[in-house]
């Protein structure tokens, strides 16, 4: 028999369409993640775990990372970090973990899952999240740009990445114990660089002879094709911006000679061109105002000196 206190029931009922009684819900505890160095040679910083405390509340659990809505059977209603007494990480740092309380309705659909949780078959949980920074344990730089490689030792120091600045949490998922090998944390990096492409980049920058696997070469070739396509689109957009600027400036900046303008815009990057075009558009709109009657300033109108707002 699982005990639910009234405070917990109140928290749970924040998420339910109609109020649940204590016999209607199954409540359980899970450890979502911790600050141990994982199999990817990464660890959450203590601050990241603290931030997760709030971020995971309300997040639904799914089975085997399949986000179909009928897989979403449990929801976290409270979360806290704790330092279990006398426990240390593999490198001697005090062990810290993020524990959650979750509930699911006691329905026929959930009965198998509840049974497997009760019996301890499903008790491993993995999470999906995005972080802003991966900091190298050796040099303190972003691991994607420094020369160190995760999992290697430098002197007697292991290189791993500390995951900081959590940006998002997507899910948490039950993992059956026989598949424990897969249990762990699914992390994504905000820069969208994959582990493989980071390794390729490091090899390319290493200034030493390197071996590339067939997969790495394919990834590199695909990446070049994508970048070429993006570059072509960017060039097309740039050309279009320059043409628009030349056309707009004829009326907005009639005093400026065409070749000086051309010289100036050739030195601008795409963001500057975009800003310049917008400001020319505003200037042109002021010279030839086409605005609703609503914005007319009647005081100035009287003097035939029309002024317009909200352009
Ligand atoms: Zn480093």
PDB file of C-alpha atoms and ligand atoms in Angstrom:
ATOM      1  CA  UNK A   1       0.000   0.000   0.000  1.00  0.00           C
ATOM      2  CA  UNK A   2       1.510   3.301  -1.081  1.00  0.00           C
ATOM      3  CA  UNK A   3       0.959   6.218   1.213  1.00  0.00           C
ATOM      4  CA  UNK A   4      -0.078   9.549  -0.319  1.00  0.00           C
ATOM      5  CA  UNK A   5      -0.346  12.567   1.897  1.00  0.00           C
ATOM      6  CA  UNK A   6      -2.921  15.295   1.350  1.00  0.00           C
ATOM      7  CA  UNK A   7      -0.270  17.838   0.263  1.00  0.00           C
ATOM      8  CA  UNK A   8       0.819  15.506  -2.499  1.00  0.00           C
ATOM      9  CA  UNK A   9      -2.766  14.893  -3.530  1.00  0.00           C
ATOM     10  CA  UNK A  10      -3.241  18.652  -3.820  1.00  0.00           C
ATOM     11  CA  UNK A  11      -0.206  18.934  -6.096  1.00  0.00           C
ATOM     12  CA  UNK A  12      -1.454  16.035  -8.217  1.00  0.00           C
ATOM     13  CA  UNK A  13      -4.886  17.590  -8.549  1.00  0.00           C
ATOM     14  CA  UNK A  14      -3.289  20.649 -10.174  1.00  0.00           C
ATOM     15  CA  UNK A  15      -2.866  18.450 -13.233  1.00  0.00           C
ATOM     16  CA  UNK A  16      -6.099  16.492 -13.318  1.00  0.00           C
ATOM     17  CA  UNK A  17      -9.299  17.446 -15.084  1.00  0.00           C
ATOM     18  CA  UNK A  18     -11.447  16.161 -12.210  1.00  0.00           C
ATOM     19  CA  UNK A  19     -10.131  15.789  -8.642  1.00  0.00           C
ATOM     20  CA  UNK A  20      -8.486  12.459  -7.795  1.00  0.00           C
ATOM     21  CA  UNK A  21      -8.890  10.776  -4.447  1.00  0.00           C
ATOM     22  CA  UNK A  22      -6.003   8.853  -2.872  1.00  0.00           C
ATOM     23  CA  UNK A  23      -7.419   5.568  -4.162  1.00  0.00           C
ATOM     24  CA  UNK A  24      -7.485   6.827  -7.741  1.00  0.00           C
ATOM     25  CA  UNK A  25      -3.761   7.389  -8.208  1.00  0.00           C
ATOM     26  CA  UNK A  26      -0.581   5.382  -7.998  1.00  0.00           C
ATOM     27  CA  UNK A  27       2.337   7.445  -6.654  1.00  0.00           C
ATOM     28  CA  UNK A  28       5.986   6.469  -6.812  1.00  0.00           C
ATOM     29  CA  UNK A  29       9.504   7.903  -6.510  1.00  0.00           C
ATOM     30  CA  UNK A  30      12.199   7.901  -9.184  1.00  0.00           C
ATOM     31  CA  UNK A  31      15.770   9.095  -9.365  1.00  0.00           C
ATOM     32  CA  UNK A  32      15.934  11.097 -12.591  1.00  0.00           C
ATOM     33  CA  UNK A  33      19.655  11.824 -12.777  1.00  0.00           C
ATOM     34  CA  UNK A  34      22.724  12.637 -10.679  1.00  0.00           C
ATOM     35  CA  UNK A  35      26.147  14.240 -10.798  1.00  0.00           C
ATOM     36  CA  UNK A  36      28.080  11.014 -11.481  1.00  0.00           C
ATOM     37  CA  UNK A  37      30.259  10.949 -14.615  1.00  0.00           C
ATOM     38  CA  UNK A  38      28.230   8.878 -17.093  1.00  0.00           C
ATOM     39  CA  UNK A  39      29.158   6.509 -19.931  1.00  0.00           C
ATOM     40  CA  UNK A  40      29.461   9.471 -22.332  1.00  0.00           C
ATOM     41  CA  UNK A  41      32.028  10.980 -19.941  1.00  0.00           C
ATOM     42  CA  UNK A  42      29.659  13.764 -19.044  1.00  0.00           C
ATOM     43  CA  UNK A  43      28.223  14.923 -15.745  1.00  0.00           C
ATOM     44  CA  UNK A  44      25.553  17.393 -14.716  1.00  0.00           C
ATOM     45  CA  UNK A  45      26.855  20.256 -12.619  1.00  0.00           C
ATOM     46  CA  UNK A  46      25.247  20.637  -9.183  1.00  0.00           C
ATOM     47  CA  UNK A  47      23.656  23.903 -10.383  1.00  0.00           C
ATOM     48  CA  UNK A  48      22.137  22.110 -13.378  1.00  0.00           C
ATOM     49  CA  UNK A  49      20.566  19.535 -11.054  1.00  0.00           C
ATOM     50  CA  UNK A  50      19.179  22.388  -8.919  1.00  0.00           C
ATOM     51  CA  UNK A  51      17.655  24.017 -12.016  1.00  0.00           C
ATOM     52  CA  UNK A  52      16.128  20.669 -13.063  1.00  0.00           C
ATOM     53  CA  UNK A  53      14.219  20.630  -9.741  1.00  0.00           C
ATOM     54  CA  UNK A  54      11.747  23.175 -11.134  1.00  0.00           C
ATOM     55  CA  UNK A  55      12.031  22.234 -14.816  1.00  0.00           C
ATOM     56  CA  UNK A  56      10.914  18.621 -14.395  1.00  0.00           C
ATOM     57  CA  UNK A  57       7.738  19.402 -12.452  1.00  0.00           C
ATOM     58  CA  UNK A  58       4.740  18.678 -14.704  1.00  0.00           C
ATOM     59  CA  UNK A  59       6.749  16.684 -17.260  1.00  0.00           C
ATOM     60  CA  UNK A  60       5.112  13.449 -18.372  1.00  0.00           C
ATOM     61  CA  UNK A  61       6.896  10.124 -18.455  1.00  0.00           C
ATOM     62  CA  UNK A  62       6.884   7.949 -21.521  1.00  0.00           C
ATOM     63  CA  UNK A  63       7.879   4.389 -22.226  1.00  0.00           C
ATOM     64  CA  UNK A  64      11.099   3.719 -24.081  1.00  0.00           C
ATOM     65  CA  UNK A  65      11.408   7.282 -25.393  1.00  0.00           C
ATOM     66  CA  UNK A  66       8.377   6.899 -27.595  1.00  0.00           C
ATOM     67  CA  UNK A  67       6.493  10.209 -27.284  1.00  0.00           C
ATOM     68  CA  UNK A  68       3.114   8.891 -28.501  1.00  0.00           C
ATOM     69  CA  UNK A  69       0.423  10.333 -26.266  1.00  0.00           C
ATOM     70  CA  UNK A  70      -0.841   6.907 -25.191  1.00  0.00           C
ATOM     71  CA  UNK A  71       2.636   6.243 -23.853  1.00  0.00           C
ATOM     72  CA  UNK A  72       2.421   9.220 -21.553  1.00  0.00           C
ATOM     73  CA  UNK A  73       1.173   7.520 -18.476  1.00  0.00           C
ATOM     74  CA  UNK A  74       2.883   9.188 -15.526  1.00  0.00           C
ATOM     75  CA  UNK A  75       3.569  12.784 -14.555  1.00  0.00           C
ATOM     76  CA  UNK A  76       6.031  14.325 -12.124  1.00  0.00           C
ATOM     77  CA  UNK A  77       4.355  16.531  -9.533  1.00  0.00           C
ATOM     78  CA  UNK A  78       7.331  17.340  -7.305  1.00  0.00           C
ATOM     79  CA  UNK A  79      11.090  17.184  -7.521  1.00  0.00           C
ATOM     80  CA  UNK A  80      14.049  17.773  -5.219  1.00  0.00           C
ATOM     81  CA  UNK A  81      17.789  17.320  -5.138  1.00  0.00           C
ATOM     82  CA  UNK A  82      19.531  15.548  -2.282  1.00  0.00           C
ATOM     83  CA  UNK A  83      22.989  14.548  -1.108  1.00  0.00           C
ATOM     84  CA  UNK A  84      22.610  10.979   0.218  1.00  0.00           C
ATOM     85  CA  UNK A  85      24.860  10.716   3.274  1.00  0.00           C
ATOM     86  CA  UNK A  86      28.404   9.429   2.828  1.00  0.00           C
ATOM     87  CA  UNK A  87      27.995   8.823  -0.908  1.00  0.00           C
ATOM     88  CA  UNK A  88      30.701  10.017  -3.263  1.00  0.00           C
ATOM     89  CA  UNK A  89      31.030  10.115  -7.049  1.00  0.00           C
ATOM     90  CA  UNK A  90      33.765   8.107  -8.766  1.00  0.00           C
ATOM     91  CA  UNK A  91      36.088  11.136  -8.542  1.00  0.00           C
ATOM     92  CA  UNK A  92      35.390  11.772  -4.853  1.00  0.00           C
ATOM     93  CA  UNK A  93      32.943  14.637  -5.302  1.00  0.00           C
ATOM     94  CA  UNK A  94      29.887  14.487  -2.970  1.00  0.00           C
ATOM     95  CA  UNK A  95      27.163  12.523  -4.775  1.00  0.00           C
ATOM     96  CA  UNK A  96      24.031  14.536  -5.554  1.00  0.00           C
ATOM     97  CA  UNK A  97      20.870  13.268  -7.202  1.00  0.00           C
ATOM     98  CA  UNK A  98      17.566  14.559  -8.505  1.00  0.00           C
ATOM     99  CA  UNK A  99      14.566  12.672  -7.113  1.00  0.00           C
ATOM    100  CA  UNK A 100      11.037  13.014  -8.403  1.00  0.00           C
ATOM    101  CA  UNK A 101       7.614  12.009  -7.184  1.00  0.00           C
ATOM    102  CA  UNK A 102       5.288  10.961  -9.979  1.00  0.00           C
ATOM    103  CA  UNK A 103       1.721   9.746 -10.253  1.00  0.00           C
ATOM    104  CA  UNK A 104      -0.419   7.887 -12.702  1.00  0.00           C
ATOM    105  CA  UNK A 105      -4.150   7.154 -12.663  1.00  0.00           C
ATOM    106  CA  UNK A 106      -4.990   3.637 -11.477  1.00  0.00           C
ATOM    107  CA  UNK A 107      -6.621   2.679 -14.770  1.00  0.00           C
ATOM    108  CA  UNK A 108      -6.829  -0.649 -16.620  1.00  0.00           C
ATOM    109  CA  UNK A 109      -4.443   0.814 -19.221  1.00  0.00           C
ATOM    110  CA  UNK A 110      -1.823   1.486 -16.553  1.00  0.00           C
ATOM    111  CA  UNK A 111      -2.252  -1.728 -14.580  1.00  0.00           C
ATOM    112  CA  UNK A 112       0.642  -3.576 -16.258  1.00  0.00           C
ATOM    113  CA  UNK A 113       3.004  -0.674 -15.761  1.00  0.00           C
ATOM    114  CA  UNK A 114       1.954  -0.276 -12.121  1.00  0.00           C
ATOM    115  CA  UNK A 115       2.518  -3.984 -11.572  1.00  0.00           C
ATOM    116  CA  UNK A 116       5.988  -3.856 -13.114  1.00  0.00           C
ATOM    117  CA  UNK A 117       6.875  -0.812 -10.997  1.00  0.00           C
ATOM    118  CA  UNK A 118       5.579  -2.531  -7.851  1.00  0.00           C
ATOM    119  CA  UNK A 119       7.596  -5.627  -8.593  1.00  0.00           C
ATOM    120  CA  UNK A 120      10.682  -3.598  -9.430  1.00  0.00           C
ATOM    121  CA  UNK A 121      10.931  -4.744 -13.065  1.00  0.00           C
ATOM    122  CA  UNK A 122      10.704  -1.223 -14.370  1.00  0.00           C
ATOM    123  CA  UNK A 123      12.569   1.066 -12.084  1.00  0.00           C
ATOM    124  CA  UNK A 124      15.306   2.598 -14.191  1.00  0.00           C
ATOM    125  CA  UNK A 125      14.571   5.966 -15.667  1.00  0.00           C
ATOM    126  CA  UNK A 126      16.317   7.927 -18.357  1.00  0.00           C
ATOM    127  CA  UNK A 127      15.762  11.569 -19.224  1.00  0.00           C
ATOM    128  CA  UNK A 128      15.924  13.793 -22.278  1.00  0.00           C
ATOM    129  CA  UNK A 129      17.234  17.324 -21.902  1.00  0.00           C
ATOM    130  CA  UNK A 130      19.127  20.133 -23.615  1.00  0.00           C
ATOM    131  CA  UNK A 131      21.995  22.067 -22.091  1.00  0.00           C
ATOM    132  CA  UNK A 132      23.689  25.247 -23.212  1.00  0.00           C
ATOM    133  CA  UNK A 133      27.264  24.477 -22.205  1.00  0.00           C
ATOM    134  CA  UNK A 134      29.591  21.480 -22.032  1.00  0.00           C
ATOM    135  CA  UNK A 135      32.654  22.486 -20.099  1.00  0.00           C
ATOM    136  CA  UNK A 136      35.930  20.551 -20.358  1.00  0.00           C
ATOM    137  CA  UNK A 137      37.169  19.216 -17.006  1.00  0.00           C
ATOM    138  CA  UNK A 138      40.800  19.758 -18.027  1.00  0.00           C
ATOM    139  CA  UNK A 139      40.898  23.318 -19.337  1.00  0.00           C
ATOM    140  CA  UNK A 140      37.492  24.817 -18.478  1.00  0.00           C
ATOM    141  CA  UNK A 141      36.756  25.726 -22.108  1.00  0.00           C
ATOM    142  CA  UNK A 142      33.823  24.566 -24.210  1.00  0.00           C
ATOM    143  CA  UNK A 143      34.584  20.891 -24.945  1.00  0.00           C
ATOM    144  CA  UNK A 144      33.553  21.378 -28.591  1.00  0.00           C
ATOM    145  CA  UNK A 145      36.374  23.860 -29.214  1.00  0.00           C
ATOM    146  CA  UNK A 146      39.226  22.757 -26.924  1.00  0.00           C
ATOM    147  CA  UNK A 147      41.718  20.082 -27.906  1.00  0.00           C
ATOM    148  CA  UNK A 148      40.892  17.567 -25.138  1.00  0.00           C
ATOM    149  CA  UNK A 149      38.985  14.387 -25.838  1.00  0.00           C
ATOM    150  CA  UNK A 150      36.378  13.032 -23.430  1.00  0.00           C
ATOM    151  CA  UNK A 151      37.313   9.738 -21.803  1.00  0.00           C
ATOM    152  CA  UNK A 152      41.061  10.300 -22.220  1.00  0.00           C
ATOM    153  CA  UNK A 153      43.310  10.916 -19.255  1.00  0.00           C
ATOM    154  CA  UNK A 154      45.695  13.853 -19.180  1.00  0.00           C
ATOM    155  CA  UNK A 155      48.280  13.153 -16.518  1.00  0.00           C
ATOM    156  CA  UNK A 156      46.112  11.626 -13.824  1.00  0.00           C
ATOM    157  CA  UNK A 157      43.089  13.752 -14.724  1.00  0.00           C
ATOM    158  CA  UNK A 158      40.173  12.268 -16.660  1.00  0.00           C
ATOM    159  CA  UNK A 159      38.678  14.467 -19.358  1.00  0.00           C
ATOM    160  CA  UNK A 160      34.896  14.742 -19.112  1.00  0.00           C
ATOM    161  CA  UNK A 161      32.344  17.441 -19.857  1.00  0.00           C
ATOM    162  CA  UNK A 162      30.347  19.216 -17.201  1.00  0.00           C
ATOM    163  CA  UNK A 163      26.832  19.994 -18.457  1.00  0.00           C
ATOM    164  CA  UNK A 164      25.768  23.501 -17.523  1.00  0.00           C
ATOM    165  CA  UNK A 165      23.041  26.030 -18.364  1.00  0.00           C
ATOM    166  CA  UNK A 166      20.100  23.645 -18.780  1.00  0.00           C
ATOM    167  CA  UNK A 167      17.809  24.941 -21.511  1.00  0.00           C
ATOM    168  CA  UNK A 168      15.023  22.415 -21.681  1.00  0.00           C
ATOM    169  CA  UNK A 169      13.791  19.073 -20.412  1.00  0.00           C
ATOM    170  CA  UNK A 170      11.762  17.004 -22.853  1.00  0.00           C
ATOM    171  CA  UNK A 171      10.858  13.769 -21.222  1.00  0.00           C
ATOM    172  CA  UNK A 172      11.666  11.021 -18.837  1.00  0.00           C
ATOM    173  CA  UNK A 173      11.203   7.433 -19.673  1.00  0.00           C
ATOM    174  CA  UNK A 174      10.986   4.052 -17.962  1.00  0.00           C
ATOM    175  CA  UNK A 175      13.615   1.594 -18.942  1.00  0.00           C
ATOM    176  CA  UNK A 176      13.161  -2.057 -18.086  1.00  0.00           C
ATOM    177  CA  UNK A 177      16.018  -3.473 -16.037  1.00  0.00           C
ATOM    178  CA  UNK A 178      17.035  -6.125 -18.621  1.00  0.00           C
ATOM    179  CA  UNK A 179      17.715  -3.234 -20.986  1.00  0.00           C
ATOM    180  CA  UNK A 180      19.644  -1.324 -18.346  1.00  0.00           C
ATOM    181  CA  UNK A 181      22.496  -0.952 -20.768  1.00  0.00           C
ATOM    182  CA  UNK A 182      20.367   1.670 -22.501  1.00  0.00           C
ATOM    183  CA  UNK A 183      19.412   3.450 -19.307  1.00  0.00           C
ATOM    184  CA  UNK A 184      20.937   6.817 -18.840  1.00  0.00           C
ATOM    185  CA  UNK A 185      20.500  10.301 -19.995  1.00  0.00           C
ATOM    186  CA  UNK A 186      19.699  11.411 -23.498  1.00  0.00           C
ATOM    187  CA  UNK A 187      21.197  14.829 -23.856  1.00  0.00           C
ATOM    188  CA  UNK A 188      21.159  17.296 -26.646  1.00  0.00           C
ATOM    189  CA  UNK A 189      23.452  20.211 -27.061  1.00  0.00           C
ATOM    190  CA  UNK A 190      21.920  23.524 -28.038  1.00  0.00           C
ATOM    191  CA  UNK A 191      24.444  24.203 -30.745  1.00  0.00           C
ATOM    192  CA  UNK A 192      22.965  21.153 -32.510  1.00  0.00           C
ATOM    193  CA  UNK A 193      26.456  19.791 -33.064  1.00  0.00           C
ATOM    194  CA  UNK A 194      26.451  16.053 -32.744  1.00  0.00           C
ATOM    195  CA  UNK A 195      29.127  14.119 -30.940  1.00  0.00           C
ATOM    196  CA  UNK A 196      30.404  12.783 -34.297  1.00  0.00           C
ATOM    197  CA  UNK A 197      30.667  16.167 -35.939  1.00  0.00           C
ATOM    198  CA  UNK A 198      32.484  17.553 -32.882  1.00  0.00           C
ATOM    199  CA  UNK A 199      35.017  14.724 -33.120  1.00  0.00           C
ATOM    200  CA  UNK A 200      35.496  15.315 -36.858  1.00  0.00           C
ATOM    201  CA  UNK A 201      36.052  19.010 -36.222  1.00  0.00           C
ATOM    202  CA  UNK A 202      38.651  18.213 -33.557  1.00  0.00           C
ATOM    203  CA  UNK A 203      40.497  15.882 -35.906  1.00  0.00           C
ATOM    204  CA  UNK A 204      40.473  18.523 -38.641  1.00  0.00           C
ATOM    205  CA  UNK A 205      41.890  21.133 -36.293  1.00  0.00           C
ATOM    206  CA  UNK A 206      44.458  18.839 -34.693  1.00  0.00           C
ATOM    207  CA  UNK A 207      47.171  19.711 -37.287  1.00  0.00           C
ATOM    208  CA  UNK A 208      48.357  16.103 -37.186  1.00  0.00           C
ATOM    209  CA  UNK A 209      47.688  13.244 -39.575  1.00  0.00           C
ATOM    210  CA  UNK A 210      44.293  11.701 -38.786  1.00  0.00           C
ATOM    211  CA  UNK A 211      42.294   8.671 -39.814  1.00  0.00           C
ATOM    212  CA  UNK A 212      38.633   9.165 -40.749  1.00  0.00           C
ATOM    213  CA  UNK A 213      36.166   6.291 -40.629  1.00  0.00           C
ATOM    214  CA  UNK A 214      33.781   5.677 -43.569  1.00  0.00           C
ATOM    215  CA  UNK A 215      30.899   7.015 -41.436  1.00  0.00           C
ATOM    216  CA  UNK A 216      32.838  10.146 -40.581  1.00  0.00           C
ATOM    217  CA  UNK A 217      33.666  10.747 -44.251  1.00  0.00           C
ATOM    218  CA  UNK A 218      30.012  10.354 -45.218  1.00  0.00           C
ATOM    219  CA  UNK A 219      28.985  12.744 -42.438  1.00  0.00           C
ATOM    220  CA  UNK A 220      31.569  15.248 -43.595  1.00  0.00           C
ATOM    221  CA  UNK A 221      30.490  14.997 -47.272  1.00  0.00           C
ATOM    222  CA  UNK A 222      26.800  15.360 -46.295  1.00  0.00           C
ATOM    223  CA  UNK A 223      27.633  18.335 -44.134  1.00  0.00           C
ATOM    224  CA  UNK A 224      29.527  20.039 -46.943  1.00  0.00           C
ATOM    225  CA  UNK A 225      26.563  19.481 -49.301  1.00  0.00           C
ATOM    226  CA  UNK A 226      24.147  21.001 -46.749  1.00  0.00           C
ATOM    227  CA  UNK A 227      26.463  23.961 -46.115  1.00  0.00           C
ATOM    228  CA  UNK A 228      26.880  24.574 -49.863  1.00  0.00           C
ATOM    229  CA  UNK A 229      23.111  24.621 -50.283  1.00  0.00           C
ATOM    230  CA  UNK A 230      22.754  27.035 -47.353  1.00  0.00           C
ATOM    231  CA  UNK A 231      25.558  29.226 -48.694  1.00  0.00           C
ATOM    232  CA  UNK A 232      23.832  29.424 -52.101  1.00  0.00           C
ATOM    233  CA  UNK A 233      20.567  30.430 -50.423  1.00  0.00           C
ATOM    234  CA  UNK A 234      22.419  33.010 -48.313  1.00  0.00           C
ATOM    235  CA  UNK A 235      24.117  34.499 -51.374  1.00  0.00           C
ATOM    236  CA  UNK A 236      20.809  34.706 -53.193  1.00  0.00           C
ATOM    237  CA  UNK A 237      19.219  36.484 -50.222  1.00  0.00           C
ATOM    238  CA  UNK A 238      22.185  38.869 -49.933  1.00  0.00           C
ATOM    239  CA  UNK A 239      21.944  39.785 -53.630  1.00  0.00           C
ATOM    240  CA  UNK A 240      18.218  40.397 -53.257  1.00  0.00           C
ATOM    241  CA  UNK A 241      18.803  42.642 -50.196  1.00  0.00           C
ATOM    242  CA  UNK A 242      21.400  44.686 -52.093  1.00  0.00           C
ATOM    243  CA  UNK A 243      19.050  45.161 -55.062  1.00  0.00           C
ATOM    244  CA  UNK A 244      16.245  46.261 -52.730  1.00  0.00           C
ATOM    245  CA  UNK A 245      18.587  48.704 -50.965  1.00  0.00           C
ATOM    246  CA  UNK A 246      19.688  50.234 -54.267  1.00  0.00           C
ATOM    247  CA  UNK A 247      16.065  50.630 -55.337  1.00  0.00           C
ATOM    248  CA  UNK A 248      14.927  52.087 -51.996  1.00  0.00           C
ATOM    249  CA  UNK A 249      17.854  54.479 -51.712  1.00  0.00           C
ATOM    250  CA  UNK A 250      16.923  56.184 -54.958  1.00  0.00           C
ATOM    251  CA  UNK A 251      14.029  57.801 -53.104  1.00  0.00           C
ATOM    252  CA  UNK A 252      15.234  57.578 -49.476  1.00  0.00           C
ATOM    253  CA  UNK A 253      18.818  58.805 -50.043  1.00  0.00           C
ATOM    254  CA  UNK A 254      18.735  60.666 -53.374  1.00  0.00           C
ATOM    255  CA  UNK A 255      21.841  62.718 -52.416  1.00  0.00           C
ATOM    256  CA  UNK A 256      24.060  59.608 -52.120  1.00  0.00           C
ATOM    257  CA  UNK A 257      25.867  58.536 -55.275  1.00  0.00           C
ATOM    258  CA  UNK A 258      25.225  55.045 -56.523  1.00  0.00           C
ATOM    259  CA  UNK A 259      28.871  53.913 -56.537  1.00  0.00           C
ATOM    260  CA  UNK A 260      29.480  55.076 -52.932  1.00  0.00           C
ATOM    261  CA  UNK A 261      26.372  53.228 -51.824  1.00  0.00           C
ATOM    262  CA  UNK A 262      27.476  50.142 -53.720  1.00  0.00           C
ATOM    263  CA  UNK A 263      30.933  50.375 -52.066  1.00  0.00           C
ATOM    264  CA  UNK A 264      29.328  50.629 -48.587  1.00  0.00           C
ATOM    265  CA  UNK A 265      26.842  47.794 -48.964  1.00  0.00           C
ATOM    266  CA  UNK A 266      29.480  45.479 -50.444  1.00  0.00           C
ATOM    267  CA  UNK A 267      31.225  45.680 -47.081  1.00  0.00           C
ATOM    268  CA  UNK A 268      28.095  44.821 -45.070  1.00  0.00           C
ATOM    269  CA  UNK A 269      27.205  41.396 -43.738  1.00  0.00           C
ATOM    270  CA  UNK A 270      23.725  39.945 -44.112  1.00  0.00           C
ATOM    271  CA  UNK A 271      22.457  41.251 -40.745  1.00  0.00           C
ATOM    272  CA  UNK A 272      23.692  44.774 -41.481  1.00  0.00           C
ATOM    273  CA  UNK A 273      22.127  44.676 -44.935  1.00  0.00           C
ATOM    274  CA  UNK A 274      18.838  43.555 -43.440  1.00  0.00           C
ATOM    275  CA  UNK A 275      18.897  46.378 -40.866  1.00  0.00           C
ATOM    276  CA  UNK A 276      19.880  48.948 -43.483  1.00  0.00           C
ATOM    277  CA  UNK A 277      17.036  47.849 -45.747  1.00  0.00           C
ATOM    278  CA  UNK A 278      14.527  48.129 -42.888  1.00  0.00           C
ATOM    279  CA  UNK A 279      15.664  51.646 -42.006  1.00  0.00           C
ATOM    280  CA  UNK A 280      15.453  52.695 -45.676  1.00  0.00           C
ATOM    281  CA  UNK A 281      11.952  51.268 -45.840  1.00  0.00           C
ATOM    282  CA  UNK A 282      10.979  53.328 -42.801  1.00  0.00           C
ATOM    283  CA  UNK A 283      12.473  56.460 -44.335  1.00  0.00           C
ATOM    284  CA  UNK A 284      10.734  55.797 -47.644  1.00  0.00           C
ATOM    285  CA  UNK A 285       7.424  55.241 -45.849  1.00  0.00           C
ATOM    286  CA  UNK A 286       7.837  58.622 -44.125  1.00  0.00           C
ATOM    287  CA  UNK A 287       8.498  60.346 -47.420  1.00  0.00           C
ATOM    288  CA  UNK A 288       5.458  58.751 -48.988  1.00  0.00           C
ATOM    289  CA  UNK A 289       3.178  58.040 -46.064  1.00  0.00           C
ATOM    290  CA  UNK A 290       0.461  55.528 -46.647  1.00  0.00           C
ATOM    291  CA  UNK A 291      -1.148  55.252 -43.229  1.00  0.00           C
ATOM    292  CA  UNK A 292      -4.713  54.995 -42.033  1.00  0.00           C
ATOM    293  CA  UNK A 293      -6.664  58.146 -41.201  1.00  0.00           C
ATOM    294  CA  UNK A 294      -6.638  56.958 -37.585  1.00  0.00           C
ATOM    295  CA  UNK A 295      -3.014  57.969 -37.077  1.00  0.00           C
ATOM    296  CA  UNK A 296      -3.343  61.488 -38.349  1.00  0.00           C
ATOM    297  CA  UNK A 297      -2.335  64.238 -36.020  1.00  0.00           C
ATOM    298  CA  UNK A 298      -5.190  66.695 -36.479  1.00  0.00           C
ATOM    299  CA  UNK A 299      -3.283  69.569 -34.840  1.00  0.00           C
ATOM    300  CA  UNK A 300      -0.565  69.431 -37.456  1.00  0.00           C
ATOM    301  CA  UNK A 301      -3.029  68.683 -40.202  1.00  0.00           C
ATOM    302  CA  UNK A 302      -4.500  72.118 -39.711  1.00  0.00           C
ATOM    303  CA  UNK A 303      -1.160  73.613 -40.689  1.00  0.00           C
ATOM    304  CA  UNK A 304      -0.884  71.301 -43.650  1.00  0.00           C
ATOM    305  CA  UNK A 305       2.183  69.934 -41.957  1.00  0.00           C
ATOM    306  CA  UNK A 306       1.254  66.301 -41.739  1.00  0.00           C
ATOM    307  CA  UNK A 307       2.891  64.190 -39.095  1.00  0.00           C
ATOM    308  CA  UNK A 308       2.254  60.500 -38.640  1.00  0.00           C
ATOM    309  CA  UNK A 309       2.764  58.150 -35.763  1.00  0.00           C
ATOM    310  CA  UNK A 310       3.266  54.434 -35.554  1.00  0.00           C
ATOM    311  CA  UNK A 311       5.026  54.151 -38.874  1.00  0.00           C
TER     312      UNK A 311
HETATM  313 ZN1  LIG B   1      39.811  21.084 -22.711  1.00  0.00          ZN
END
